[in-house]
């Protein structure tokens, strides 16, 4: 790693420790070296007193830098106090005064906006006061023979000092304000990124939950209907095997067709859970009997075949179609097909043996009305095939997904009714 990048990494990991080290280095370079190493040692003379003030205020200007991140306003307060003492009792200039624009920069970068503006005004006022001091109390020089000569008062020196200090403070504040705006922009981007990540995670969870619900509905419709047909057909084949063997053979053929259709629907449903590589590798291993696994989902055109299968299971069912569609239905008619399938399956499962069903598909100006009635007298369902209400709940979820409504309940007199309204697809 680049040494500079390594140093930057360490400074970012330990900012307070880095500020303390920086403050110590500044005190060494701006106070210790000029006044002690270079020979400007304080003495009992008036100039020595000013030098002693410069040393003490120099430490007061540099050492608060160690707390600039944790307590920026307190650090600036100590710096301002030391600068005022230096202005009143110290020499005209000291290297430690460079901490004034640095403190203004720190306030602009880290402190609240009010403290930043206050620091700028205090720095400009300090520069003006230092210019007034140079004008009213011009610096004095001591000749080798001990004669003190004071420079004449010069308004130009005041202007130069005031303008120079003001520009330095203003430049430091501008850089600090740029750093502040950049820091706030980065924080806003980080907050936005976190919100987007949270939103994306929630959307993924909702999508996964919706997909699980969709798969559960499809699994129920496929498995419940097919197994109910197979159970009814197998019971009929068992009783017909002795008296009418040819009827048993036809019934077994129906069972096989129902099982293969259910297997194809199951493979088609589970295909969405598999990757393209798995699907491609599996395509070559499929047997010819399962090549219809990629068939299109059932729709309204498959309702007559569904009714024929239910008749083979012993359920007498009739179909009445009214009107013609004006626009396409949502989902290509799959929802309407599932409504009819679930209603007939429930009739086959729960109704009396001599029950009859009536399927009505009525096209209206607003959509399709699907109604399935039966005239059962309320025979109890076989405990082995009793459902848990998932089918009707799945129908309601399917229809509501496309803006439709479902009404289920007993008919007046006898029987049960399932009525669903599916609106047209909005264009």
PDB file of C-alpha atoms in Angstrom, residues 22-194:
ATOM      1  CA  UNK A  22      -1.215  17.221  15.135  1.00  0.00           C
ATOM      2  CA  UNK A  23      -1.712  19.639  18.042  1.00  0.00           C
ATOM      3  CA  UNK A  24       1.559  18.481  19.618  1.00  0.00           C
ATOM      4  CA  UNK A  25       3.410  18.935  16.322  1.00  0.00           C
ATOM      5  CA  UNK A  26       1.912  22.417  15.840  1.00  0.00           C
ATOM      6  CA  UNK A  27       2.953  23.434  19.370  1.00  0.00           C
ATOM      7  CA  UNK A  28       6.467  22.148  18.686  1.00  0.00           C
ATOM      8  CA  UNK A  29       6.816  23.901  15.312  1.00  0.00           C
ATOM      9  CA  UNK A  30       5.004  27.174  16.099  1.00  0.00           C
ATOM     10  CA  UNK A  31       5.955  27.733  19.752  1.00  0.00           C
ATOM     11  CA  UNK A  32       8.874  25.647  20.981  1.00  0.00           C
ATOM     12  CA  UNK A  33      11.126  25.973  17.939  1.00  0.00           C
ATOM     13  CA  UNK A  34      10.767  29.776  17.382  1.00  0.00           C
ATOM     14  CA  UNK A  35      11.036  30.802  21.032  1.00  0.00           C
ATOM     15  CA  UNK A  36      13.419  28.268  22.551  1.00  0.00           C
ATOM     16  CA  UNK A  37      15.425  26.596  19.803  1.00  0.00           C
ATOM     17  CA  UNK A  38      16.061  29.839  17.864  1.00  0.00           C
ATOM     18  CA  UNK A  39      17.029  31.724  21.014  1.00  0.00           C
ATOM     19  CA  UNK A  40      13.990  33.917  21.661  1.00  0.00           C
ATOM     20  CA  UNK A  41      13.965  33.031  25.362  1.00  0.00           C
ATOM     21  CA  UNK A  42      11.772  35.262  27.549  1.00  0.00           C
ATOM     22  CA  UNK A  43      13.680  37.704  29.782  1.00  0.00           C
ATOM     23  CA  UNK A  44      12.668  40.063  32.649  1.00  0.00           C
ATOM     24  CA  UNK A  45      12.540  43.054  30.236  1.00  0.00           C
ATOM     25  CA  UNK A  46       9.283  44.409  28.806  1.00  0.00           C
ATOM     26  CA  UNK A  47      10.094  42.702  25.541  1.00  0.00           C
ATOM     27  CA  UNK A  48      10.679  39.520  27.533  1.00  0.00           C
ATOM     28  CA  UNK A  49       7.235  39.870  29.076  1.00  0.00           C
ATOM     29  CA  UNK A  50       5.689  40.172  25.629  1.00  0.00           C
ATOM     30  CA  UNK A  51       7.666  37.142  24.568  1.00  0.00           C
ATOM     31  CA  UNK A  52       6.422  35.200  27.601  1.00  0.00           C
ATOM     32  CA  UNK A  53       2.837  36.152  26.679  1.00  0.00           C
ATOM     33  CA  UNK A  54       3.534  34.981  23.120  1.00  0.00           C
ATOM     34  CA  UNK A  55       4.762  31.609  24.419  1.00  0.00           C
ATOM     35  CA  UNK A  56       1.799  31.073  26.721  1.00  0.00           C
ATOM     36  CA  UNK A  57      -0.758  32.214  24.164  1.00  0.00           C
ATOM     37  CA  UNK A  58       1.024  30.118  21.556  1.00  0.00           C
ATOM     38  CA  UNK A  59       0.298  27.000  23.573  1.00  0.00           C
ATOM     39  CA  UNK A  60      -3.261  28.284  24.101  1.00  0.00           C
ATOM     40  CA  UNK A  61      -3.661  28.624  20.327  1.00  0.00           C
ATOM     41  CA  UNK A  62      -2.203  25.276  19.279  1.00  0.00           C
ATOM     42  CA  UNK A  63      -3.130  22.760  21.969  1.00  0.00           C
ATOM     43  CA  UNK A  64      -6.960  23.151  21.651  1.00  0.00           C
ATOM     44  CA  UNK A  65      -6.616  21.689  18.160  1.00  0.00           C
ATOM     45  CA  UNK A  66      -6.580  18.263  19.819  1.00  0.00           C
ATOM     46  CA  UNK A  67     -10.298  18.622  20.647  1.00  0.00           C
ATOM     47  CA  UNK A  68     -11.398  20.188  17.370  1.00  0.00           C
ATOM     48  CA  UNK A  69     -13.545  17.198  16.301  1.00  0.00           C
ATOM     49  CA  UNK A  70     -15.115  16.208  19.607  1.00  0.00           C
ATOM     50  CA  UNK A  71     -15.724  19.742  20.953  1.00  0.00           C
ATOM     51  CA  UNK A  72     -15.244  22.165  18.038  1.00  0.00           C
ATOM     52  CA  UNK A  73     -16.925  25.156  19.696  1.00  0.00           C
ATOM     53  CA  UNK A  74     -15.093  24.695  23.017  1.00  0.00           C
ATOM     54  CA  UNK A  75     -11.800  24.374  21.160  1.00  0.00           C
ATOM     55  CA  UNK A  76     -12.583  27.547  19.208  1.00  0.00           C
ATOM     56  CA  UNK A  77     -13.497  29.362  22.429  1.00  0.00           C
ATOM     57  CA  UNK A  78     -10.099  28.638  23.993  1.00  0.00           C
ATOM     58  CA  UNK A  79      -8.392  29.700  20.759  1.00  0.00           C
ATOM     59  CA  UNK A  80     -10.312  33.012  20.664  1.00  0.00           C
ATOM     60  CA  UNK A  81      -9.433  33.701  24.311  1.00  0.00           C
ATOM     61  CA  UNK A  82      -5.746  33.045  23.669  1.00  0.00           C
ATOM     62  CA  UNK A  83      -5.861  35.245  20.551  1.00  0.00           C
ATOM     63  CA  UNK A  84      -7.426  38.126  22.532  1.00  0.00           C
ATOM     64  CA  UNK A  85      -4.724  37.880  25.238  1.00  0.00           C
ATOM     65  CA  UNK A  86      -2.068  37.836  22.526  1.00  0.00           C
ATOM     66  CA  UNK A  87      -3.671  40.854  20.840  1.00  0.00           C
ATOM     67  CA  UNK A  88      -3.710  42.829  24.105  1.00  0.00           C
ATOM     68  CA  UNK A  89      -0.369  41.898  25.674  1.00  0.00           C
ATOM     69  CA  UNK A  90       1.673  40.000  23.110  1.00  0.00           C
ATOM     70  CA  UNK A  91       3.906  41.106  20.234  1.00  0.00           C
ATOM     71  CA  UNK A  92       2.581  42.321  16.912  1.00  0.00           C
ATOM     72  CA  UNK A  93       3.029  38.946  15.232  1.00  0.00           C
ATOM     73  CA  UNK A  94       3.578  35.344  16.291  1.00  0.00           C
ATOM     74  CA  UNK A  95       3.754  32.185  14.211  1.00  0.00           C
ATOM     75  CA  UNK A  96       1.059  30.613  16.412  1.00  0.00           C
ATOM     76  CA  UNK A  97      -1.483  33.102  15.059  1.00  0.00           C
ATOM     77  CA  UNK A  98      -1.820  30.858  12.028  1.00  0.00           C
ATOM     78  CA  UNK A  99      -4.159  28.827  14.232  1.00  0.00           C
ATOM     79  CA  UNK A 100      -6.803  31.562  13.926  1.00  0.00           C
ATOM     80  CA  UNK A 101      -7.662  30.871  10.256  1.00  0.00           C
ATOM     81  CA  UNK A 102      -7.301  27.128  10.919  1.00  0.00           C
ATOM     82  CA  UNK A 103      -9.868  27.418  13.719  1.00  0.00           C
ATOM     83  CA  UNK A 104     -12.194  29.374  11.430  1.00  0.00           C
ATOM     84  CA  UNK A 105     -11.810  26.581   8.861  1.00  0.00           C
ATOM     85  CA  UNK A 106     -12.596  23.943  11.497  1.00  0.00           C
ATOM     86  CA  UNK A 107     -15.744  25.774  12.632  1.00  0.00           C
ATOM     87  CA  UNK A 108     -16.945  26.119   9.039  1.00  0.00           C
ATOM     88  CA  UNK A 109     -16.324  22.421   8.370  1.00  0.00           C
ATOM     89  CA  UNK A 110     -17.589  20.771  11.581  1.00  0.00           C
ATOM     90  CA  UNK A 111     -19.584  23.191  13.746  1.00  0.00           C
ATOM     91  CA  UNK A 112     -23.221  24.278  13.284  1.00  0.00           C
ATOM     92  CA  UNK A 113     -23.935  27.103  10.857  1.00  0.00           C
ATOM     93  CA  UNK A 114     -24.339  29.740  13.594  1.00  0.00           C
ATOM     94  CA  UNK A 115     -20.990  28.857  15.134  1.00  0.00           C
ATOM     95  CA  UNK A 116     -19.422  28.922  11.666  1.00  0.00           C
ATOM     96  CA  UNK A 117     -20.686  32.459  10.967  1.00  0.00           C
ATOM     97  CA  UNK A 118     -19.661  33.578  14.464  1.00  0.00           C
ATOM     98  CA  UNK A 119     -16.157  32.227  13.886  1.00  0.00           C
ATOM     99  CA  UNK A 120     -15.914  34.084  10.558  1.00  0.00           C
ATOM    100  CA  UNK A 121     -16.999  37.372  12.121  1.00  0.00           C
ATOM    101  CA  UNK A 122     -14.636  36.882  15.059  1.00  0.00           C
ATOM    102  CA  UNK A 123     -11.738  36.216  12.673  1.00  0.00           C
ATOM    103  CA  UNK A 124     -12.507  39.303  10.585  1.00  0.00           C
ATOM    104  CA  UNK A 125     -12.845  41.414  13.736  1.00  0.00           C
ATOM    105  CA  UNK A 126      -9.516  40.066  15.009  1.00  0.00           C
ATOM    106  CA  UNK A 127      -7.820  40.981  11.727  1.00  0.00           C
ATOM    107  CA  UNK A 128      -9.230  44.520  11.898  1.00  0.00           C
ATOM    108  CA  UNK A 129      -8.165  44.845  15.547  1.00  0.00           C
ATOM    109  CA  UNK A 130      -4.661  43.657  14.696  1.00  0.00           C
ATOM    110  CA  UNK A 131      -4.510  46.298  11.941  1.00  0.00           C
ATOM    111  CA  UNK A 132      -5.602  48.980  14.408  1.00  0.00           C
ATOM    112  CA  UNK A 133      -2.911  47.804  16.817  1.00  0.00           C
ATOM    113  CA  UNK A 134      -0.230  48.146  14.133  1.00  0.00           C
ATOM    114  CA  UNK A 135      -1.506  51.657  13.367  1.00  0.00           C
ATOM    115  CA  UNK A 136      -1.920  52.917  16.911  1.00  0.00           C
ATOM    116  CA  UNK A 137       1.047  51.051  18.418  1.00  0.00           C
ATOM    117  CA  UNK A 138       3.599  50.667  15.644  1.00  0.00           C
ATOM    118  CA  UNK A 139       6.347  48.095  16.240  1.00  0.00           C
ATOM    119  CA  UNK A 140       9.610  49.221  17.887  1.00  0.00           C
ATOM    120  CA  UNK A 141      13.143  48.104  17.047  1.00  0.00           C
ATOM    121  CA  UNK A 142      16.168  48.125  19.352  1.00  0.00           C
ATOM    122  CA  UNK A 143      19.499  49.184  17.820  1.00  0.00           C
ATOM    123  CA  UNK A 144      22.764  47.413  18.690  1.00  0.00           C
ATOM    124  CA  UNK A 145      23.658  50.261  21.060  1.00  0.00           C
ATOM    125  CA  UNK A 146      20.436  49.840  23.005  1.00  0.00           C
ATOM    126  CA  UNK A 147      18.430  52.665  21.454  1.00  0.00           C
ATOM    127  CA  UNK A 148      14.729  51.838  20.868  1.00  0.00           C
ATOM    128  CA  UNK A 149      13.242  53.237  17.672  1.00  0.00           C
ATOM    129  CA  UNK A 150       9.487  53.057  17.065  1.00  0.00           C
ATOM    130  CA  UNK A 151       8.211  53.065  13.513  1.00  0.00           C
ATOM    131  CA  UNK A 152       5.974  55.992  12.578  1.00  0.00           C
ATOM    132  CA  UNK A 153       2.240  55.395  12.430  1.00  0.00           C
ATOM    133  CA  UNK A 154       1.263  54.394   8.931  1.00  0.00           C
ATOM    134  CA  UNK A 155      -2.384  53.972   7.874  1.00  0.00           C
ATOM    135  CA  UNK A 156      -1.209  51.932   4.909  1.00  0.00           C
ATOM    136  CA  UNK A 157       0.225  49.326   7.256  1.00  0.00           C
ATOM    137  CA  UNK A 158      -3.128  49.127   9.010  1.00  0.00           C
ATOM    138  CA  UNK A 159      -4.913  48.607   5.692  1.00  0.00           C
ATOM    139  CA  UNK A 160      -2.464  45.952   4.547  1.00  0.00           C
ATOM    140  CA  UNK A 161      -2.678  44.106   7.862  1.00  0.00           C
ATOM    141  CA  UNK A 162      -6.492  44.296   7.994  1.00  0.00           C
ATOM    142  CA  UNK A 163      -7.009  43.256   4.387  1.00  0.00           C
ATOM    143  CA  UNK A 164      -4.412  40.490   4.582  1.00  0.00           C
ATOM    144  CA  UNK A 165      -5.827  39.014   7.767  1.00  0.00           C
ATOM    145  CA  UNK A 166      -9.398  39.371   6.490  1.00  0.00           C
ATOM    146  CA  UNK A 167      -8.646  37.625   3.200  1.00  0.00           C
ATOM    147  CA  UNK A 168      -6.820  34.826   5.007  1.00  0.00           C
ATOM    148  CA  UNK A 169      -9.737  34.275   7.379  1.00  0.00           C
ATOM    149  CA  UNK A 170     -12.296  34.489   4.586  1.00  0.00           C
ATOM    150  CA  UNK A 171     -10.376  31.986   2.449  1.00  0.00           C
ATOM    151  CA  UNK A 172     -10.097  29.563   5.361  1.00  0.00           C
ATOM    152  CA  UNK A 173     -13.834  29.866   6.029  1.00  0.00           C
ATOM    153  CA  UNK A 174     -14.659  29.279   2.353  1.00  0.00           C
ATOM    154  CA  UNK A 175     -12.582  26.088   2.244  1.00  0.00           C
ATOM    155  CA  UNK A 176     -14.204  24.874   5.453  1.00  0.00           C
ATOM    156  CA  UNK A 177     -17.675  25.594   4.091  1.00  0.00           C
ATOM    157  CA  UNK A 178     -16.882  23.596   0.939  1.00  0.00           C
ATOM    158  CA  UNK A 179     -15.747  20.685   3.106  1.00  0.00           C
ATOM    159  CA  UNK A 180     -18.930  20.998   5.180  1.00  0.00           C
ATOM    160  CA  UNK A 181     -21.183  20.946   2.115  1.00  0.00           C
ATOM    161  CA  UNK A 182     -19.318  17.962   0.708  1.00  0.00           C
ATOM    162  CA  UNK A 183     -19.629  16.106   4.018  1.00  0.00           C
ATOM    163  CA  UNK A 184     -23.359  16.810   4.194  1.00  0.00           C
ATOM    164  CA  UNK A 185     -23.781  15.712   0.577  1.00  0.00           C
ATOM    165  CA  UNK A 186     -21.923  12.465   1.263  1.00  0.00           C
ATOM    166  CA  UNK A 187     -24.053  11.854   4.365  1.00  0.00           C
ATOM    167  CA  UNK A 188     -27.215  12.502   2.349  1.00  0.00           C
ATOM    168  CA  UNK A 189     -26.059  10.047  -0.322  1.00  0.00           C
ATOM    169  CA  UNK A 190     -25.224   7.449   2.320  1.00  0.00           C
ATOM    170  CA  UNK A 191     -28.637   7.898   3.971  1.00  0.00           C
ATOM    171  CA  UNK A 192     -30.338   7.647   0.592  1.00  0.00           C
ATOM    172  CA  UNK A 193     -28.343   4.533  -0.228  1.00  0.00           C
ATOM    173  CA  UNK A 194     -29.333   2.927   3.068  1.00  0.00           C
TER     174      UNK A 194
END
